[in-house]
Coordinates of C-alpha atoms and ligand atoms in Angstrom, one line a residue:
M1 CA -17.4 -15.8 18.2
T2 CA -13.9 -16.5 19.5
D3 CA -11.5 -18.5 17.4
Q4 CA -11.9 -21.4 19.8
S5 CA -15.6 -21.5 19.8
R6 CA -15.7 -21.0 16.0
R7 CA -13.5 -24.0 15.6
H8 CA -16.1 -26.1 17.4
F9 CA -19.2 -24.5 16.0
L10 CA -20.3 -27.6 14.1
K11 CA -19.8 -30.0 16.9
T12 CA -22.1 -28.0 19.1
S13 CA -24.6 -26.9 16.5
T14 CA -25.2 -30.5 15.3
A15 CA -25.1 -32.1 18.7
A16 CA -28.8 -31.5 19.1
A17 CA -29.8 -32.6 15.7
A18 CA -31.7 -35.9 15.2
G19 CA -30.5 -38.8 13.2
F20 CA -26.8 -39.1 14.0
T21 CA -24.8 -41.5 11.9
L22 CA -21.7 -42.8 13.5
I23 CA -19.2 -43.8 10.8
R24 CA -17.6 -46.9 12.1
S25 CA -13.8 -46.8 12.4
L26 CA -12.1 -49.5 10.5
T27 CA -9.7 -51.8 12.2
P28 CA -6.1 -51.5 10.8
K29 CA -6.6 -55.0 9.3
E30 CA -9.8 -53.9 7.5
A31 CA -8.3 -50.6 6.4
F32 CA -5.0 -51.7 5.1
G33 CA -5.3 -55.5 4.7
A34 CA -5.8 -55.1 1.0
M35 CA -2.6 -53.2 0.5
T36 CA -0.7 -56.4 1.0
S37 CA -3.2 -58.7 -0.7
P38 CA -2.5 -60.7 -3.9
D39 CA -4.9 -58.2 -5.5
A40 CA -2.6 -55.3 -4.7
S41 CA 0.6 -57.1 -5.8
A42 CA -1.0 -57.9 -9.1
R43 CA -1.5 -54.3 -9.9
I44 CA 0.3 -52.5 -12.7
V45 CA 1.9 -49.4 -11.1
P46 CA 3.8 -46.3 -12.2
F47 CA 7.5 -45.8 -11.5
P48 CA 8.7 -43.1 -9.1
L49 CA 8.8 -39.8 -11.1
A50 CA 12.5 -39.5 -10.7
S51 CA 13.0 -42.7 -12.7
V52 CA 11.7 -41.3 -16.0
R53 CA 13.0 -38.3 -17.8
L54 CA 11.7 -36.7 -21.0
A55 CA 14.0 -36.6 -24.0
P56 CA 14.1 -33.7 -26.4
G57 CA 10.7 -33.4 -28.2
I58 CA 7.4 -31.6 -28.0
F59 CA 6.6 -32.8 -24.5
K60 CA 9.9 -31.6 -23.0
E61 CA 9.5 -28.3 -24.8
Q62 CA 6.0 -27.8 -23.4
A63 CA 7.1 -28.9 -19.8
E64 CA 9.9 -26.2 -20.0
I65 CA 7.4 -23.5 -21.0
N66 CA 5.2 -24.5 -18.0
A67 CA 8.2 -24.5 -15.6
R68 CA 9.1 -20.9 -16.8
Y69 CA 5.6 -19.7 -15.9
L70 CA 5.8 -21.3 -12.5
D71 CA 9.2 -19.7 -11.9
S72 CA 7.7 -16.3 -12.8
L73 CA 5.4 -16.4 -9.7
A74 CA 6.7 -14.8 -6.5
V75 CA 6.6 -16.5 -3.1
D76 CA 5.5 -13.5 -1.1
R77 CA 2.7 -12.8 -3.5
L78 CA 1.6 -16.4 -3.4
L79 CA 1.5 -16.3 0.5
H80 CA -0.2 -12.9 0.8
S81 CA -3.8 -14.0 1.5
F82 CA -2.7 -16.9 3.8
R83 CA -0.7 -14.4 5.8
L84 CA -3.5 -11.9 6.1
T85 CA -5.9 -14.6 7.2
A86 CA -3.5 -15.7 9.9
G87 CA -2.9 -12.2 11.1
I88 CA 0.6 -11.9 9.7
T89 CA 1.5 -8.6 8.0
S90 CA 2.0 -8.8 4.2
S91 CA 2.8 -5.9 1.9
A92 CA 3.0 -8.1 -1.2
T93 CA 0.9 -7.3 -4.2
P94 CA -1.8 -9.9 -4.3
Y95 CA -2.5 -11.9 -7.4
K96 CA -5.9 -11.3 -9.0
G97 CA -8.8 -13.3 -10.6
W98 CA -9.6 -16.3 -8.5
E99 CA -6.7 -15.4 -6.2
D100 CA -8.0 -11.9 -5.5
P101 CA -8.2 -11.2 -1.7
G102 CA -12.0 -10.9 -2.1
C103 CA -12.5 -14.2 -4.0
E104 CA -13.9 -17.2 -2.1
L105 CA -11.6 -19.6 -3.9
R106 CA -8.3 -17.7 -3.0
G107 CA -5.5 -20.0 -2.0
H108 CA -6.6 -22.8 -4.4
F109 CA -3.7 -22.1 -6.7
T110 CA -1.2 -20.1 -4.6
G111 CA -1.1 -22.7 -1.7
G112 CA -2.4 -25.7 -3.6
H113 CA -1.9 -26.2 -7.3
F114 CA 1.4 -24.3 -7.2
L115 CA 2.8 -26.7 -4.7
S116 CA 1.6 -29.8 -6.6
A117 CA 3.0 -28.4 -9.8
V118 CA 6.5 -27.4 -8.5
A119 CA 6.7 -30.8 -6.7
L120 CA 5.9 -32.6 -9.9
A121 CA 8.3 -30.4 -12.0
S122 CA 11.0 -31.0 -9.4
A123 CA 10.5 -34.8 -9.4
T124 CA 10.2 -35.2 -13.2
S125 CA 13.0 -32.9 -14.2
G126 CA 15.2 -32.3 -11.2
N127 CA 14.2 -28.6 -11.2
D128 CA 15.8 -27.5 -7.9
V129 CA 14.8 -23.8 -8.4
L130 CA 11.2 -24.8 -8.3
K131 CA 11.7 -27.2 -5.5
K132 CA 13.2 -24.3 -3.4
K133 CA 10.2 -22.1 -4.2
G134 CA 7.9 -24.9 -3.1
D135 CA 9.9 -25.3 0.1
E136 CA 9.6 -21.5 0.8
V137 CA 5.8 -21.7 0.3
V138 CA 5.6 -24.7 2.6
A139 CA 7.5 -22.8 5.3
G140 CA 5.3 -19.8 4.9
L141 CA 2.1 -21.9 5.1
A142 CA 3.5 -23.7 8.2
Q143 CA 4.0 -20.4 9.9
C144 CA 0.4 -19.4 9.0
Q145 CA -1.0 -22.7 10.3
K146 CA 0.8 -22.2 13.6
K147 CA -0.6 -18.7 14.0
N148 CA -4.1 -20.0 13.2
A149 CA -3.7 -22.8 15.8
G150 CA -5.8 -26.0 15.7
G151 CA -4.5 -27.2 12.3
Y152 CA -6.7 -24.9 10.2
L153 CA -5.0 -23.5 7.1
S154 CA -6.5 -21.5 4.3
A155 CA -6.3 -18.2 2.6
Y156 CA -9.7 -17.3 4.0
P157 CA -11.0 -17.5 7.5
E158 CA -13.1 -20.3 8.9
D159 CA -16.2 -18.2 8.4
L160 CA -16.6 -19.6 4.9
F161 CA -16.9 -23.1 6.5
E162 CA -19.5 -21.7 8.9
H163 CA -21.5 -20.5 5.9
L164 CA -21.2 -23.9 4.3
A165 CA -22.4 -25.6 7.5
A166 CA -25.2 -23.2 7.9
G167 CA -26.4 -23.6 4.3
K168 CA -25.6 -20.0 3.4
P169 CA -24.3 -19.1 -0.1
V170 CA -20.5 -19.8 -0.4
W171 CA -18.4 -20.9 -3.4
A172 CA -16.5 -24.1 -2.5
P173 CA -14.4 -24.0 0.7
F174 CA -13.5 -27.7 0.8
Y175 CA -12.6 -27.6 -2.9
T176 CA -9.8 -25.1 -2.0
Y177 CA -8.9 -26.9 1.2
H178 CA -8.4 -30.1 -0.9
K179 CA -6.0 -28.4 -3.3
I180 CA -3.9 -27.1 -0.4
M181 CA -3.8 -30.5 1.3
A182 CA -2.9 -32.2 -2.0
G183 CA -0.1 -29.7 -2.7
L184 CA 1.4 -30.3 0.7
L185 CA 1.2 -34.1 0.3
D186 CA 2.8 -33.8 -3.1
M187 CA 5.6 -31.7 -1.6
Y188 CA 6.1 -34.5 0.9
Q189 CA 5.8 -37.5 -1.4
L190 CA 7.6 -36.1 -4.4
T191 CA 10.3 -33.9 -2.9
G192 CA 10.6 -35.3 0.7
N193 CA 9.6 -32.1 2.5
T194 CA 8.6 -33.5 5.9
D195 CA 7.2 -30.2 7.2
A196 CA 4.7 -30.3 4.4
L197 CA 3.4 -33.7 5.7
E198 CA 3.1 -32.2 9.2
V199 CA 1.1 -29.2 7.9
C200 CA -1.1 -31.5 5.8
E201 CA -1.8 -33.8 8.8
G202 CA -2.8 -30.7 10.8
M203 CA -5.3 -29.7 8.2
A204 CA -6.7 -33.3 8.1
Q205 CA -7.0 -33.2 11.9
W206 CA -9.1 -30.0 11.6
V207 CA -11.3 -31.6 9.0
G208 CA -11.9 -34.9 10.9
T209 CA -12.4 -33.5 14.4
D210 CA -13.1 -29.8 14.3
F211 CA -15.2 -29.6 11.2
W212 CA -17.1 -32.9 11.0
G213 CA -16.9 -33.6 14.7
I214 CA -16.6 -37.3 14.2
G215 CA -19.7 -39.2 15.3
T216 CA -21.8 -36.2 16.1
I217 CA -23.1 -34.9 12.8
S218 CA -26.5 -35.8 11.3
T219 CA -26.6 -37.6 8.0
E220 CA -28.9 -35.0 6.6
Q221 CA -26.7 -32.1 7.4
R222 CA -23.6 -33.9 6.1
Q223 CA -25.3 -34.7 2.8
R224 CA -26.5 -31.1 2.5
I225 CA -23.0 -29.9 3.0
L226 CA -21.7 -32.3 0.4
R227 CA -23.9 -30.8 -2.3
T228 CA -21.3 -28.0 -2.5
E229 CA -18.2 -28.8 -4.5
Y230 CA -15.5 -30.4 -2.3
G231 CA -13.0 -31.4 -5.0
G232 CA -10.9 -34.4 -4.1
M233 CA -11.3 -34.2 -0.3
N234 CA -12.0 -37.9 -0.1
E235 CA -9.0 -38.7 -2.4
V236 CA -6.4 -36.7 -0.4
L237 CA -7.6 -38.1 2.9
V238 CA -7.3 -41.7 1.5
N239 CA -3.9 -40.8 0.2
L240 CA -2.8 -39.4 3.5
A241 CA -4.1 -42.5 5.3
A242 CA -2.1 -44.7 2.9
V243 CA 1.1 -42.6 3.5
T244 CA 0.8 -42.4 7.3
K245 CA -1.1 -45.7 7.9
K246 CA -3.4 -43.7 10.2
N247 CA -7.0 -45.0 10.1
R248 CA -8.5 -41.7 11.3
Y249 CA -7.9 -40.2 7.9
L250 CA -9.8 -43.0 6.2
D251 CA -12.6 -42.3 8.6
A252 CA -12.5 -38.7 7.7
A253 CA -12.5 -39.6 4.0
R254 CA -15.7 -41.6 4.5
F255 CA -17.4 -38.4 5.7
F256 CA -17.2 -37.2 2.1
E257 CA -19.2 -40.1 0.7
Q258 CA -22.4 -39.3 -1.1
P259 CA -24.8 -42.3 -1.6
S260 CA -27.0 -40.3 -3.8
F261 CA -24.2 -40.0 -6.3
L262 CA -22.4 -43.3 -5.8
D263 CA -25.3 -45.7 -5.4
P264 CA -26.7 -45.4 -9.0
L265 CA -23.2 -45.9 -10.4
A266 CA -22.7 -49.0 -8.3
A267 CA -25.9 -50.3 -9.9
R268 CA -24.6 -49.3 -13.3
R269 CA -27.1 -46.5 -13.8
D270 CA -26.2 -43.3 -15.5
E271 CA -27.9 -40.5 -13.5
L272 CA -25.3 -37.9 -14.4
Q273 CA -27.5 -35.6 -16.4
G274 CA -27.7 -32.2 -14.7
L275 CA -24.5 -32.7 -12.6
H276 CA -21.4 -30.4 -12.7
A277 CA -18.7 -32.5 -14.4
N278 CA -15.6 -31.2 -12.6
T279 CA -17.3 -31.5 -9.2
H280 CA -17.9 -35.2 -9.7
V281 CA -14.9 -36.7 -11.4
P282 CA -12.7 -36.2 -8.4
K283 CA -15.2 -38.0 -6.2
I284 CA -14.7 -41.1 -8.4
I285 CA -10.9 -40.7 -8.1
G286 CA -11.5 -40.8 -4.4
A287 CA -13.6 -44.0 -4.8
A288 CA -10.9 -45.5 -6.9
R289 CA -8.3 -44.8 -4.2
M290 CA -10.7 -46.2 -1.6
Y291 CA -10.8 -49.5 -3.6
E292 CA -7.0 -49.6 -3.7
V293 CA -6.6 -49.0 0.0
T294 CA -9.5 -50.9 1.4
G295 CA -10.0 -53.6 -1.2
E296 CA -13.8 -52.9 -1.2
Q297 CA -15.0 -54.1 -4.6
R298 CA -18.0 -51.7 -4.7
Y299 CA -15.6 -48.8 -5.2
R300 CA -14.0 -50.5 -8.1
R301 CA -17.3 -51.2 -9.8
I302 CA -18.3 -47.5 -9.4
A303 CA -15.0 -46.3 -10.9
E304 CA -15.0 -48.7 -13.8
Y305 CA -18.7 -48.1 -14.7
F306 CA -18.3 -44.3 -14.4
L307 CA -15.3 -44.2 -16.7
E308 CA -16.8 -46.5 -19.3
E309 CA -20.0 -44.5 -19.3
V310 CA -18.4 -41.0 -19.5
L311 CA -15.9 -42.1 -22.2
T312 CA -18.5 -43.8 -24.4
A313 CA -21.8 -41.9 -23.9
R314 CA -20.7 -38.4 -22.8
S315 CA -17.4 -37.6 -24.5
Y316 CA -16.4 -35.6 -27.5
A317 CA -13.7 -36.5 -30.0
I318 CA -11.0 -34.6 -28.2
G319 CA -11.3 -36.9 -25.2
N320 CA -13.2 -34.7 -22.8
T321 CA -16.7 -34.1 -21.7
S322 CA -19.2 -31.4 -20.5
Q323 CA -21.1 -28.4 -21.9
D324 CA -21.3 -25.2 -19.7
E325 CA -19.3 -27.4 -17.2
H326 CA -22.3 -29.8 -16.9
W327 CA -23.6 -33.1 -18.3
K328 CA -26.6 -31.5 -19.7
S329 CA -28.1 -34.2 -22.0
P330 CA -29.2 -37.8 -21.6
A331 CA -26.5 -40.4 -22.0
G332 CA -25.4 -41.0 -25.6
H333 CA -27.0 -37.7 -26.8
L334 CA -24.5 -34.9 -27.5
E335 CA -26.3 -33.6 -30.5
G336 CA -26.8 -29.9 -30.4
T337 CA -24.2 -29.4 -27.7
L338 CA -21.3 -27.9 -29.6
V339 CA -20.6 -24.5 -28.1
W340 CA -17.7 -22.3 -26.9
T341 CA -18.1 -23.6 -23.3
N342 CA -17.4 -27.3 -24.0
A343 CA -14.9 -29.5 -22.2
E344 CA -13.6 -27.7 -19.2
C345 CA -9.9 -28.6 -19.2
C346 CA -9.8 -29.7 -15.5
V347 CA -12.2 -32.5 -16.4
A348 CA -9.8 -34.1 -18.8
Y349 CA -7.0 -33.7 -16.2
N350 CA -9.2 -35.6 -13.7
L351 CA -10.4 -38.2 -16.1
M352 CA -6.8 -39.0 -17.0
K353 CA -5.9 -39.4 -13.3
L354 CA -8.8 -41.9 -13.1
E355 CA -7.8 -43.7 -16.2
R356 CA -4.3 -44.4 -15.0
L357 CA -5.6 -45.8 -11.7
V358 CA -8.2 -48.0 -13.3
F359 CA -5.7 -49.2 -15.9
G360 CA -3.5 -50.5 -13.1
W361 CA -6.2 -52.9 -11.9
A362 CA -6.5 -55.2 -15.0
G363 CA -4.2 -53.7 -17.7
D364 CA -7.2 -53.0 -20.0
G365 CA -5.7 -51.2 -23.1
R366 CA -8.9 -49.1 -23.5
W367 CA -8.0 -46.9 -20.6
M368 CA -4.5 -46.1 -22.0
D369 CA -6.0 -45.5 -25.4
A370 CA -8.4 -43.0 -23.8
Y371 CA -5.4 -41.4 -22.0
E372 CA -3.6 -41.0 -25.2
R373 CA -6.6 -39.4 -26.9
S374 CA -6.9 -36.8 -24.2
L375 CA -3.2 -36.2 -23.9
F376 CA -2.6 -35.5 -27.6
N377 CA -5.9 -33.9 -28.4
C378 CA -7.0 -31.8 -25.4
R379 CA -4.0 -31.4 -23.2
L380 CA -1.2 -30.9 -25.6
G381 CA -2.1 -27.6 -27.4
T382 CA -4.0 -26.0 -24.5
Q383 CA -0.9 -24.1 -23.4
N384 CA 0.4 -21.1 -25.3
A385 CA 4.0 -20.1 -25.8
D386 CA 4.0 -18.1 -22.5
G387 CA 2.7 -21.0 -20.4
M388 CA -0.9 -19.7 -20.2
K389 CA -3.6 -22.4 -20.3
Q390 CA -7.2 -22.7 -21.6
Y391 CA -10.3 -23.1 -19.6
F392 CA -12.9 -24.3 -22.0
F393 CA -12.2 -26.1 -25.2
P394 CA -14.6 -24.7 -27.8
L395 CA -16.1 -27.3 -30.1
A396 CA -18.5 -25.2 -32.1
P397 CA -17.1 -24.4 -35.5
G398 CA -15.2 -21.1 -36.1
Y399 CA -14.0 -20.5 -32.5
W400 CA -10.4 -20.4 -31.3
R401 CA -8.3 -21.0 -28.3
A402 CA -8.3 -18.4 -25.5
Y403 CA -6.0 -18.4 -22.5
H404 CA -5.7 -16.8 -19.0
S405 CA -3.4 -14.0 -18.2
P406 CA -0.2 -14.5 -16.1
E407 CA -1.4 -12.7 -12.9
E408 CA -5.0 -11.8 -13.3
S409 CA -7.0 -15.1 -13.7
F410 CA -5.8 -18.1 -11.8
W411 CA -8.6 -20.4 -12.8
C412 CA -9.0 -23.9 -11.7
C413 CA -7.8 -24.9 -15.2
T414 CA -4.7 -22.8 -14.7
G415 CA -4.0 -25.0 -11.7
T416 CA -4.7 -28.4 -13.2
G417 CA -2.9 -27.1 -16.3
V418 CA 0.4 -26.3 -14.5
E419 CA 0.2 -29.8 -12.9
E420 CA -0.5 -31.6 -16.1
F421 CA 2.3 -30.0 -18.0
A422 CA 4.7 -30.9 -15.1
K423 CA 3.9 -34.6 -15.2
F424 CA 4.1 -35.9 -18.7
T425 CA 6.4 -38.7 -17.6
D426 CA 4.0 -40.2 -15.1
T427 CA 2.2 -42.6 -17.4
I428 CA 4.7 -43.5 -20.1
F429 CA 6.1 -46.6 -18.4
F430 CA 4.4 -48.8 -15.7
H431 CA 5.5 -52.1 -14.2
R432 CA 4.1 -55.2 -12.5
G433 CA 6.9 -56.8 -10.5
G434 CA 9.8 -57.1 -13.0
D435 CA 7.6 -56.8 -16.1
L436 CA 7.5 -53.6 -18.0
F437 CA 4.5 -51.9 -19.6
V438 CA 5.0 -49.3 -22.3
N439 CA 1.8 -47.3 -22.2
Q440 CA 2.5 -44.0 -24.0
F441 CA 4.8 -43.2 -26.9
I442 CA 6.8 -40.2 -25.8
A443 CA 10.6 -39.7 -26.2
S444 CA 11.9 -40.5 -22.8
T445 CA 14.3 -42.6 -20.7
L446 CA 13.4 -45.0 -17.9
D447 CA 16.2 -45.7 -15.4
W448 CA 15.0 -48.8 -13.5
K449 CA 17.7 -49.0 -10.9
E450 CA 16.3 -52.0 -8.9
E451 CA 16.3 -54.1 -12.1
G452 CA 19.5 -52.7 -13.6
L453 CA 17.6 -51.8 -16.7
R454 CA 17.5 -48.6 -18.7
V455 CA 15.1 -48.1 -21.6
D456 CA 15.4 -45.3 -24.1
Q457 CA 12.2 -44.7 -25.9
V458 CA 13.2 -43.0 -29.2
T459 CA 10.3 -41.6 -31.1
Q460 CA 8.8 -38.6 -32.7
F461 CA 5.3 -40.0 -32.4
P462 CA 2.7 -39.1 -33.5
Q463 CA 4.7 -37.5 -36.4
E464 CA 6.3 -40.9 -36.6
Q465 CA 4.1 -44.0 -36.9
G466 CA 5.6 -46.0 -34.2
T467 CA 8.4 -46.1 -31.6
T468 CA 11.7 -47.7 -30.7
L469 CA 12.9 -49.1 -27.4
K470 CA 16.6 -49.4 -26.8
I471 CA 17.6 -51.6 -23.9
K472 CA 20.6 -51.2 -21.7
A473 CA 20.8 -54.1 -19.2
A474 CA 23.3 -54.5 -16.4
H475 CA 22.8 -58.3 -16.8
P476 CA 20.6 -60.5 -19.0
A477 CA 17.2 -61.0 -17.4
A478 CA 14.0 -62.8 -18.3
R479 CA 11.0 -60.5 -18.3
A480 CA 8.0 -59.5 -20.3
I481 CA 7.8 -56.2 -22.0
H482 CA 4.2 -55.3 -22.7
V483 CA 3.6 -52.7 -25.4
R484 CA 0.3 -51.1 -26.0
I485 CA -1.0 -51.6 -29.5
P486 CA -3.5 -48.8 -29.8
G487 CA -7.1 -49.4 -30.9
W488 CA -6.6 -47.1 -33.9
T489 CA -3.8 -49.2 -35.3
A490 CA -4.5 -49.8 -39.0
G491 CA -3.9 -53.5 -39.8
I492 CA -1.0 -55.3 -38.0
A493 CA 1.5 -53.6 -35.7
E494 CA 4.9 -54.7 -36.9
V495 CA 7.3 -55.5 -34.1
K496 CA 10.9 -56.1 -34.7
I497 CA 13.6 -57.2 -32.2
N498 CA 17.1 -56.4 -33.3
G499 CA 15.8 -56.0 -36.8
R500 CA 14.0 -59.3 -37.0
A501 CA 10.2 -59.3 -37.3
L502 CA 8.3 -61.0 -34.5
E503 CA 5.8 -63.5 -35.6
A504 CA 3.4 -62.9 -32.7
A505 CA 0.9 -60.1 -33.1
A506 CA -1.6 -58.5 -30.8
D507 CA -5.0 -57.2 -31.6
A508 CA -5.4 -53.4 -31.8
G509 CA -6.6 -52.2 -28.4
S510 CA -4.5 -54.6 -26.3
Y511 CA -1.0 -55.1 -25.1
L512 CA 1.6 -57.2 -26.9
A513 CA 3.6 -59.2 -24.3
I514 CA 7.2 -59.9 -25.5
H515 CA 8.7 -62.6 -23.2
R516 CA 12.4 -62.9 -23.6
V517 CA 15.8 -62.9 -21.8
W518 CA 16.6 -59.3 -22.5
Q519 CA 20.3 -58.5 -23.3
D520 CA 22.2 -55.3 -23.2
G521 CA 21.8 -53.6 -26.6
D522 CA 18.5 -55.2 -27.6
T523 CA 16.3 -52.9 -29.7
V524 CA 12.6 -53.2 -30.2
S525 CA 10.9 -51.3 -32.9
I526 CA 7.1 -51.1 -33.1
G527 CA 5.4 -49.9 -36.2
L528 CA 1.9 -48.5 -35.6
P529 CA 0.3 -47.8 -39.0
M530 CA -2.1 -44.9 -39.1
E531 CA -5.0 -44.3 -41.3
L532 CA -7.9 -41.8 -41.6
R533 CA -11.1 -42.7 -39.8
Q534 CA -14.3 -41.0 -38.9
E535 CA -16.1 -40.9 -35.6
A536 CA -19.6 -39.7 -35.1
L537 CA -20.8 -37.4 -32.3
P538 CA -22.7 -39.6 -29.8
G539 CA -26.4 -39.4 -30.8
D540 CA -25.8 -37.7 -34.1
E541 CA -24.6 -39.7 -37.1
S542 CA -24.7 -36.5 -39.2
T543 CA -21.9 -34.9 -37.2
A544 CA -18.5 -36.5 -37.2
A545 CA -14.8 -35.9 -36.4
V546 CA -11.9 -37.2 -38.4
F547 CA -8.7 -38.8 -37.0
Y548 CA -5.4 -39.9 -38.4
G549 CA -4.2 -42.5 -36.0
P550 CA -4.3 -40.9 -32.6
M551 CA -4.5 -37.4 -34.0
L552 CA -7.8 -35.6 -34.2
L553 CA -7.7 -33.4 -37.3
A554 CA -9.1 -29.9 -37.3
A555 CA -10.1 -27.8 -40.3
D556 CA -8.2 -24.6 -40.4
L557 CA -11.0 -21.9 -40.8
G558 CA -8.6 -18.9 -41.1
P559 CA -6.9 -16.6 -38.6
G560 CA -8.5 -15.9 -35.2
P561 CA -7.7 -13.0 -32.9
A562 CA -4.0 -13.1 -32.6
D563 CA -4.0 -11.0 -29.4
G564 CA -6.3 -8.8 -27.3
P565 CA -9.1 -9.7 -24.9
S566 CA -10.7 -12.3 -27.1
K567 CA -7.4 -14.2 -27.0
I568 CA -6.0 -13.5 -23.5
I569 CA -8.5 -13.0 -20.6
H570 CA -7.2 -10.5 -18.1
S571 CA -9.7 -11.3 -15.3
G572 CA -11.2 -14.2 -13.5
D573 CA -13.8 -14.6 -16.3
T574 CA -13.5 -17.8 -18.3
V575 CA -15.1 -16.8 -21.6
P576 CA -14.1 -13.8 -23.8
K577 CA -16.8 -11.1 -24.0
N578 CA -18.8 -10.4 -27.2
L579 CA -18.2 -13.7 -28.8
P580 CA -19.6 -14.0 -32.4
A581 CA -22.1 -16.7 -33.3
A582 CA -20.5 -20.0 -34.3
D583 CA -20.0 -20.9 -38.0
P584 CA -22.0 -23.6 -39.6
L585 CA -20.3 -27.0 -39.6
P586 CA -18.0 -27.5 -42.6
K587 CA -19.4 -30.0 -45.0
A588 CA -17.7 -33.3 -45.6
G589 CA -17.0 -34.4 -49.1
A590 CA -18.7 -37.3 -50.8
G591 CA -17.8 -40.9 -50.2
A592 CA -18.3 -43.6 -47.6
G593 CA -15.1 -42.8 -45.7
P594 CA -12.8 -39.9 -45.0
E595 CA -10.1 -41.3 -47.3
Q596 CA -12.3 -40.5 -50.2
W597 CA -12.4 -36.7 -49.5
I598 CA -9.3 -36.1 -47.5
Q599 CA -5.8 -36.5 -48.9
S600 CA -2.3 -36.4 -47.3
E601 CA -0.3 -33.4 -48.4
S602 CA 3.1 -34.3 -46.9
K603 CA 5.1 -37.4 -46.3
S604 CA 6.9 -36.0 -43.2
E605 CA 4.2 -33.9 -41.6
P606 CA 0.5 -34.7 -40.7
R607 CA -0.9 -32.2 -43.2
F608 CA -4.1 -32.9 -45.2
K609 CA -6.4 -31.3 -47.7
A610 CA -10.1 -32.0 -47.7
A611 CA -12.4 -31.6 -50.6
G612 CA -15.5 -30.6 -48.6
A613 CA -18.9 -30.4 -50.2
D614 CA -18.9 -26.7 -49.7
K615 CA -15.2 -25.8 -50.2
Q616 CA -11.6 -27.0 -49.8
Y617 CA -10.1 -27.1 -46.3
E618 CA -6.6 -27.5 -44.9
L619 CA -6.4 -30.0 -42.0
L620 CA -3.9 -30.3 -39.3
P621 CA -3.7 -32.1 -35.9
M622 CA -5.7 -30.2 -33.3
Y623 CA -2.7 -29.9 -31.0
Q624 CA -1.0 -27.9 -33.7
I625 CA -3.8 -25.4 -34.0
R626 CA -2.6 -22.2 -32.2
D627 CA -4.2 -19.0 -33.4
Q628 CA -6.5 -20.3 -36.1
R629 CA -10.3 -20.6 -35.9
Y630 CA -11.1 -24.2 -36.3
S631 CA -13.6 -27.0 -36.5
V632 CA -13.1 -30.5 -35.3
Y633 CA -16.6 -31.6 -36.4
W634 CA -18.0 -32.0 -39.9
Q635 CA -21.5 -32.3 -41.3
V636 CA -21.5 -35.7 -42.9
P637 CA -24.1 -37.5 -45.0
S638 CA -26.1 -39.9 -42.9
S639 CA -29.3 -41.8 -42.8
K640 CA -30.7 -39.0 -40.6
Q641 CA -30.4 -36.6 -43.5
S642 CA -33.0 -37.4 -46.1
S643 CA -32.1 -34.5 -48.4
Ligands
LIG701 ZN1 -11.1 -25.9 -14.5

């Protein structure tokens, strides 16, 4: 087949198929009307990334480790497979693992996650070195796209899409295509690279016209194609539509709709059992963005129900979900599911993206509590000192953290990991009009130029039980500052303004709105008392995790492999070979609550000692577990245990 005929293979092969579905084009009013509706203006939205900077602390330290890893990657090596695919000579040494020239996912990181991550790092920290690298990759990709002609851009030829359309085995071509489009759009939106937008639009054009052949593909064929993982194709197309105000991208986004997945959720039915978790969360992010751009309430219902269900009926204490990458059990039944292969890290990344969107619609504190849980317990701590990330988060007792290698793995979780660790500033502060929302307690500075307001958040949270906001105002201004009072707060959160206690209080799990004419030099201190608490595994009252405030505490079960293939995986494999069997769960001590068998060991550090029924244990926050074998769950006495 010639290039030209290949590009149009779907159009012609489906033209004769029965049961065409024409997806109606929206009028501009239908498509973008909601963007200016009262609903949209009532939303709570993030600040531009350049407005918030991390102050010294654990998050800044982790972001810098991540940036060093990104900087270690070479542009010519990143572009190698794209160039070969476009017929451009490349003598660079290719990266390996999922970026190997023979891997069907190649390009997902090198032309996708890498761009998103350097765009984020550049916008959040002003890292010009990484921005320059991103610009070089964009220029290289633009050259490849031009050579390909027709807008197509990938590190593999269009054959893989032919296989997809023909129902032949293929990994996930659209998944990779999405990552590249998202990387380009991030380079445009976050760093102002206009070439990146042009390349991204070319790719979208190929999807909408060449691949789907708008209006000519049968519903059955489309739904069959969509059974293969396609990442956030719908999300990136909605985002592109919102940026360019071009309806055709919204039309293309609707081609990625799957009624079989979305309809039960719209009817508040959990039919997630058996599904691959990380394939499906991005589809809901796309639905959430569809709601934001089109105003269609059905999408909002889907997103809210999905999040509520996954977080309550399908999540572990760390704030993540899945076993062997899937939802394998009925809703509310995670008993017997603790293994090495729990909680793929990408899933938490995607759930957090969804939480910050859904939070913006109604300001429900639950979603920011959930965000905090994932941030501190299953994102922080999943990067080692060299910037390598985890894939799975083992939850069976006695296992340890394992990481990818610098150049031989390039998992999906390497990709979402380098993005996550480049965007710690994106959810700390939000605003609605001139009102400020303080969502997360991270040492940082907000520079709100339009309002002449600077806010320094000074904290060592969660080592410190609270935070302080220092206001610098160009002029006195009346506004509300809303501060999240987390659901875990023990008793009353004490709020002081300029040293004087505020009489008003907010319930734990909501936002405290402080209305006032704010003056330069005002200081707000918020005390968030922490205590020990226990949380059962859904479906199993005899298995529970212990928290201190926001921190999941882990039992230190002794040294794990400090190095070697059990610790660093030098391939595309995601699980170390020859894993031993898990340990039995450590046994909780006697007493109704954890405060009866766990005691604090230090006033300045979150260190605890547990008198277990089997032996003594040292406990520390999960995010501080590095090389040790650990357990986050305990066997606890319960009504289920008769003996
Ligand atoms: Zn992953």
